[in-house]
Amino acid sequence: MTIEHHASEELLAQFAAGRLEQAEHIVIATHVSMCARCRRFVAALERIGGIALEAAEPAAMAADAFDVAMARIERGASSRPASADRRPRRRRDEVELPEVLNHYEIGPLRRVAPGVSMRPILLPTTGKSRAFLLMSAPGTRMLEHTHTETELTCVLRGSFSHQGGRFGPGDFDLGDHSIDHQPVVGTEELCVCLVAMSGKLRINGLLGRLIEPFIRL
């Protein structure tokens, strides 16, 4: 597997520092698990962070700090749904899901456009971004579109291409309001992507404006 498209150093730094929303964290974690180059970069950042922590002056803690921390842990464990400990169900036509998704429930399949379906990832916390698996039939040609905010994509299986090049397993793609693209799925097999999206799609052209209200991702 040759990975040609990588997450930016800024995104990787935010990932290493734990500053991404949960949906975005899942996508970057998956890309890092598949990409040796980005994995080395994140490991280097974590080492630098560890050195900085060791060099920092220790700060005094409140007398009840340990009890408070344990109480928060216990509250979190008791409020977590039982389904969070189950491996997500996988359809036979999907790729093996990344390890990072092992403790998340995957929602039911829903058709969003001809040849395109999605399955939401049910996150325990809410944020601006939502995560989902996007499945596109071989040869599917998407409508040209942009985004009101951001879309982070990691390819799990198959491929797609647009003005930015060809994206295969492990490749990362970032879309935002500054980019207009028209992905075309490779003809070799089903394309499965892990996506974190904030905001909405903006489909170009008159046809796009007519059907946009019916496409919900």
mmCIF file of C-alpha atoms in Angstrom:
data_model
loop_
_atom_site.group_PDB
_atom_site.id
_atom_site.type_symbol
_atom_site.label_atom_id
_atom_site.label_comp_id
_atom_site.label_asym_id
_atom_site.label_seq_id
_atom_site.Cartn_x
_atom_site.Cartn_y
_atom_site.Cartn_z
ATOM 1 C CA MET A 1 0.000 0.000 0.000
ATOM 2 C CA THR A 2 1.493 3.311 -1.130
ATOM 3 C CA ILE A 3 0.059 6.405 0.527
ATOM 4 C CA GLU A 4 0.398 9.586 -1.516
ATOM 5 C CA HIS A 5 -1.820 12.041 0.371
ATOM 6 C CA HIS A 6 -1.178 12.901 4.015
ATOM 7 C CA ALA A 7 -2.755 14.959 6.778
ATOM 8 C CA SER A 8 -1.091 18.337 7.279
ATOM 9 C CA GLU A 9 1.485 18.829 10.025
ATOM 10 C CA GLU A 10 -0.939 21.251 11.695
ATOM 11 C CA LEU A 11 -3.674 18.615 11.871
ATOM 12 C CA LEU A 12 -1.221 15.988 13.100
ATOM 13 C CA ALA A 13 0.000 18.366 15.811
ATOM 14 C CA GLN A 14 -3.577 19.016 16.938
ATOM 15 C CA PHE A 15 -4.169 15.253 16.963
ATOM 16 C CA ALA A 16 -1.063 14.593 19.074
ATOM 17 C CA ALA A 17 -2.097 17.325 21.516
ATOM 18 C CA GLY A 18 -5.650 15.961 21.823
ATOM 19 C CA ARG A 19 -7.209 19.143 20.425
ATOM 20 C CA LEU A 20 -9.395 17.659 17.692
ATOM 21 C CA GLU A 21 -13.092 16.953 17.988
ATOM 22 C CA GLN A 22 -13.893 13.281 18.446
ATOM 23 C CA ALA A 23 -15.108 12.767 14.866
ATOM 24 C CA GLU A 24 -11.955 14.384 13.458
ATOM 25 C CA HIS A 25 -9.759 12.460 15.906
ATOM 26 C CA ILE A 26 -11.164 9.159 14.626
ATOM 27 C CA VAL A 27 -10.318 9.985 11.000
ATOM 28 C CA ILE A 28 -6.778 11.213 11.772
ATOM 29 C CA ALA A 29 -6.151 8.218 14.064
ATOM 30 C CA THR A 30 -7.163 5.885 11.238
ATOM 31 C CA HIS A 31 -4.899 7.636 8.719
ATOM 32 C CA VAL A 32 -1.988 7.574 11.198
ATOM 33 C CA SER A 33 -2.518 3.851 11.822
ATOM 34 C CA MET A 34 -2.209 3.204 8.073
ATOM 35 C CA CYS A 35 0.565 5.710 7.258
ATOM 36 C CA ALA A 36 4.121 5.091 8.531
ATOM 37 C CA ARG A 37 5.254 8.627 7.662
ATOM 38 C CA CYS A 38 2.521 10.360 9.660
ATOM 39 C CA ARG A 39 2.890 7.824 12.477
ATOM 40 C CA ARG A 40 6.579 8.754 12.827
ATOM 41 C CA PHE A 41 5.731 12.455 12.868
ATOM 42 C CA VAL A 42 3.104 12.006 15.596
ATOM 43 C CA ALA A 43 5.521 9.872 17.651
ATOM 44 C CA ALA A 44 8.142 12.630 17.393
ATOM 45 C CA LEU A 45 5.633 15.226 18.568
ATOM 46 C CA GLU A 46 4.658 13.029 21.504
ATOM 47 C CA ARG A 47 8.327 12.623 22.497
ATOM 48 C CA ILE A 48 8.810 16.389 22.369
ATOM 49 C CA GLY A 49 5.694 16.830 24.494
ATOM 50 C CA GLY A 50 7.003 14.322 27.023
ATOM 51 C CA ILE A 51 10.323 16.129 27.283
ATOM 52 C CA ALA A 52 8.523 19.446 27.789
ATOM 53 C CA LEU A 53 6.422 17.954 30.590
ATOM 54 C CA GLU A 54 9.487 16.550 32.329
ATOM 55 C CA ALA A 55 11.173 19.957 32.178
ATOM 56 C CA ALA A 56 8.156 21.851 33.505
ATOM 57 C CA GLU A 57 8.031 23.022 37.095
ATOM 58 C CA PRO A 58 5.688 20.821 39.155
ATOM 59 C CA ALA A 59 2.426 22.474 40.182
ATOM 60 C CA ALA A 60 0.782 21.983 43.542
ATOM 61 C CA MET A 61 -2.397 19.887 43.494
ATOM 62 C CA ALA A 62 -5.475 20.281 45.613
ATOM 63 C CA ALA A 63 -5.741 17.890 48.545
ATOM 64 C CA ASP A 64 -8.818 16.211 47.045
ATOM 65 C CA ALA A 65 -7.497 16.051 43.444
ATOM 66 C CA PHE A 66 -7.239 12.241 43.418
ATOM 67 C CA ASP A 67 -10.759 11.749 44.785
ATOM 68 C CA VAL A 68 -12.205 14.225 42.279
ATOM 69 C CA ALA A 69 -10.448 12.484 39.356
ATOM 70 C CA MET A 70 -11.659 9.036 40.437
ATOM 71 C CA ALA A 71 -15.225 10.307 40.832
ATOM 72 C CA ARG A 72 -15.171 11.674 37.267
ATOM 73 C CA ILE A 73 -13.861 8.363 35.944
ATOM 74 C CA GLU A 74 -16.587 6.423 37.741
ATOM 75 C CA ARG A 75 -19.309 8.777 36.456
ATOM 76 C CA GLY A 76 -18.032 8.373 32.906
ATOM 77 C CA ALA A 77 -17.958 4.577 33.169
ATOM 78 C CA SER A 78 -21.495 4.391 34.564
ATOM 79 C CA SER A 79 -22.923 6.695 31.895
ATOM 80 C CA ARG A 80 -21.330 4.913 28.930
ATOM 81 C CA PRO A 81 -23.927 2.900 26.975
ATOM 82 C CA ALA A 82 -23.571 -0.865 27.055
ATOM 83 C CA SER A 83 -23.292 -0.941 23.275
ATOM 84 C CA ALA A 84 -19.985 0.958 23.506
ATOM 85 C CA ASP A 85 -18.238 -2.297 24.471
ATOM 86 C CA ARG A 86 -19.464 -4.201 21.415
ATOM 87 C CA ARG A 87 -17.531 -4.446 18.190
ATOM 88 C CA PRO A 88 -19.545 -2.676 15.461
ATOM 89 C CA ARG A 89 -21.510 -4.841 13.085
ATOM 90 C CA ARG A 90 -20.017 -5.056 9.632
ATOM 91 C CA ARG A 91 -21.748 -5.763 6.368
ATOM 92 C CA ARG A 92 -20.136 -8.403 4.195
ATOM 93 C CA ASP A 93 -19.509 -5.865 1.422
ATOM 94 C CA GLU A 94 -17.549 -3.494 3.661
ATOM 95 C CA VAL A 95 -13.867 -3.336 4.507
ATOM 96 C CA GLU A 96 -12.543 -4.461 7.882
ATOM 97 C CA LEU A 97 -13.137 -1.481 10.147
ATOM 98 C CA PRO A 98 -10.166 0.310 11.745
ATOM 99 C CA GLU A 99 -9.283 -0.499 15.344
ATOM 100 C CA VAL A 100 -10.243 2.991 16.498
ATOM 101 C CA LEU A 101 -13.901 2.166 15.729
ATOM 102 C CA ASN A 102 -13.989 -0.980 17.858
ATOM 103 C CA HIS A 103 -15.750 0.756 20.741
ATOM 104 C CA TYR A 104 -18.287 2.733 18.733
ATOM 105 C CA GLU A 105 -21.667 1.603 17.532
ATOM 106 C CA ILE A 106 -22.238 1.948 13.800
ATOM 107 C CA GLY A 107 -25.701 3.068 12.716
ATOM 108 C CA PRO A 108 -27.861 1.535 9.986
ATOM 109 C CA LEU A 109 -27.155 1.860 6.277
ATOM 110 C CA ARG A 110 -28.878 4.810 4.597
ATOM 111 C CA ARG A 111 -28.939 5.705 0.911
ATOM 112 C CA VAL A 112 -27.998 9.335 0.284
ATOM 113 C CA ALA A 113 -27.684 9.467 -3.520
ATOM 114 C CA PRO A 114 -27.639 7.056 -6.492
ATOM 115 C CA GLY A 115 -24.824 4.599 -5.826
ATOM 116 C CA VAL A 116 -23.894 6.254 -2.511
ATOM 117 C CA SER A 117 -24.797 5.105 1.012
ATOM 118 C CA MET A 118 -23.617 5.980 4.496
ATOM 119 C CA ARG A 119 -23.575 4.561 8.012
ATOM 120 C CA PRO A 120 -23.276 7.047 10.900
ATOM 121 C CA ILE A 121 -20.812 6.461 13.712
ATOM 122 C CA LEU A 122 -22.686 7.003 16.968
ATOM 123 C CA LEU A 123 -20.363 9.120 19.092
ATOM 124 C CA PRO A 124 -20.945 9.464 22.860
ATOM 125 C CA THR A 125 -20.226 13.202 22.721
ATOM 126 C CA THR A 126 -21.607 15.881 20.439
ATOM 127 C CA GLY A 127 -19.639 18.501 18.567
ATOM 128 C CA LYS A 128 -19.556 20.453 15.330
ATOM 129 C CA SER A 129 -18.271 17.443 13.385
ATOM 130 C CA ARG A 130 -20.042 14.166 12.722
ATOM 131 C CA ALA A 131 -18.424 10.905 11.614
ATOM 132 C CA PHE A 132 -19.692 8.313 9.184
ATOM 133 C CA LEU A 133 -18.700 5.578 6.760
ATOM 134 C CA LEU A 134 -19.376 6.516 3.143
ATOM 135 C CA MET A 135 -19.832 3.710 0.599
ATOM 136 C CA SER A 136 -19.819 4.488 -3.127
ATOM 137 C CA ALA A 137 -20.396 2.025 -5.959
ATOM 138 C CA PRO A 138 -17.641 1.498 -8.560
ATOM 139 C CA GLY A 139 -17.634 4.207 -11.214
ATOM 140 C CA THR A 140 -19.911 6.587 -9.292
ATOM 141 C CA ARG A 141 -19.469 10.195 -10.370
ATOM 142 C CA MET A 142 -20.340 12.715 -7.670
ATOM 143 C CA LEU A 143 -21.771 16.133 -8.433
ATOM 144 C CA GLU A 144 -19.281 18.980 -8.226
ATOM 145 C CA HIS A 145 -19.463 20.500 -4.763
ATOM 146 C CA THR A 146 -17.754 22.465 -2.036
ATOM 147 C CA HIS A 147 -18.245 22.610 1.757
ATOM 148 C CA THR A 148 -19.449 25.303 4.122
ATOM 149 C CA GLU A 149 -16.893 24.093 6.700
ATOM 150 C CA THR A 150 -14.568 21.066 6.639
ATOM 151 C CA GLU A 151 -14.544 17.429 5.519
ATOM 152 C CA LEU A 152 -11.776 15.044 6.604
ATOM 153 C CA THR A 153 -11.636 11.769 4.668
ATOM 154 C CA CYS A 154 -9.530 8.629 4.992
ATOM 155 C CA VAL A 155 -9.951 5.939 2.334
ATOM 156 C CA LEU A 156 -10.380 2.425 3.727
ATOM 157 C CA ARG A 157 -11.050 0.498 0.535
ATOM 158 C CA GLY A 158 -11.213 1.199 -3.187
ATOM 159 C CA SER A 159 -10.363 4.620 -4.584
ATOM 160 C CA PHE A 160 -11.660 7.926 -5.892
ATOM 161 C CA SER A 161 -10.147 10.709 -7.935
ATOM 162 C CA HIS A 162 -10.704 14.424 -8.327
ATOM 163 C CA GLN A 163 -8.727 17.518 -9.243
ATOM 164 C CA GLY A 164 -6.330 16.829 -6.360
ATOM 165 C CA GLY A 165 -5.296 13.389 -7.662
ATOM 166 C CA ARG A 166 -6.115 9.763 -6.990
ATOM 167 C CA PHE A 167 -6.874 8.639 -3.422
ATOM 168 C CA GLY A 168 -6.526 4.978 -2.424
ATOM 169 C CA PRO A 169 -6.452 3.030 0.875
ATOM 170 C CA GLY A 170 -4.824 5.054 3.651
ATOM 171 C CA ASP A 171 -4.861 8.332 1.711
ATOM 172 C CA PHE A 172 -6.180 11.449 3.462
ATOM 173 C CA ASP A 173 -8.213 14.208 1.831
ATOM 174 C CA LEU A 174 -9.299 17.567 3.210
ATOM 175 C CA GLY A 175 -12.166 19.570 1.773
ATOM 176 C CA ASP A 176 -13.351 23.030 2.812
ATOM 177 C CA HIS A 177 -15.052 26.148 1.442
ATOM 178 C CA SER A 178 -12.007 27.029 -0.682
ATOM 179 C CA ILE A 179 -12.115 23.796 -2.713
ATOM 180 C CA ASP A 180 -14.518 22.782 -5.475
ATOM 181 C CA HIS A 181 -14.183 19.124 -6.402
ATOM 182 C CA GLN A 182 -16.013 16.352 -8.217
ATOM 183 C CA PRO A 183 -14.911 12.933 -6.912
ATOM 184 C CA VAL A 184 -15.156 9.985 -9.286
ATOM 185 C CA VAL A 185 -14.995 6.508 -7.743
ATOM 186 C CA GLY A 186 -12.595 3.989 -9.271
ATOM 187 C CA THR A 187 -14.124 1.223 -11.324
ATOM 188 C CA GLU A 188 -12.255 -1.610 -9.582
ATOM 189 C CA GLU A 189 -14.442 -2.034 -6.468
ATOM 190 C CA LEU A 190 -16.688 -0.431 -3.862
ATOM 191 C CA CYS A 191 -15.100 2.649 -2.293
ATOM 192 C CA VAL A 192 -15.383 2.877 1.506
ATOM 193 C CA CYS A 193 -14.255 6.036 3.299
ATOM 194 C CA LEU A 194 -14.225 7.187 6.900
ATOM 195 C CA VAL A 195 -15.393 10.802 6.997
ATOM 196 C CA ALA A 196 -15.634 13.576 9.585
ATOM 197 C CA MET A 197 -17.725 16.508 8.377
ATOM 198 C CA SER A 198 -18.760 19.820 9.844
ATOM 199 C CA GLY A 199 -21.156 22.142 8.066
ATOM 200 C CA LYS A 200 -22.933 21.165 4.850
ATOM 201 C CA LEU A 201 -22.317 20.249 1.242
ATOM 202 C CA ARG A 202 -22.808 23.004 -1.303
ATOM 203 C CA ILE A 203 -23.541 21.406 -4.681
ATOM 204 C CA ASN A 204 -22.706 23.582 -7.676
ATOM 205 C CA GLY A 205 -25.111 24.377 -10.496
ATOM 206 C CA LEU A 206 -28.881 24.591 -10.853
ATOM 207 C CA LEU A 207 -29.382 20.823 -10.503
ATOM 208 C CA GLY A 208 -27.282 20.856 -7.360
ATOM 209 C CA ARG A 209 -29.387 23.578 -5.767
ATOM 210 C CA LEU A 210 -32.546 21.596 -6.559
ATOM 211 C CA ILE A 211 -31.405 18.297 -5.049
ATOM 212 C CA GLU A 212 -29.209 19.658 -2.242
ATOM 213 C CA PRO A 213 -32.018 19.576 0.371
ATOM 214 C CA PHE A 214 -32.427 15.830 -0.201
ATOM 215 C CA ILE A 215 -28.751 14.915 0.349
ATOM 216 C CA ARG A 216 -28.094 14.622 4.064
ATOM 217 C CA LEU A 217 -24.659 13.611 5.314
#
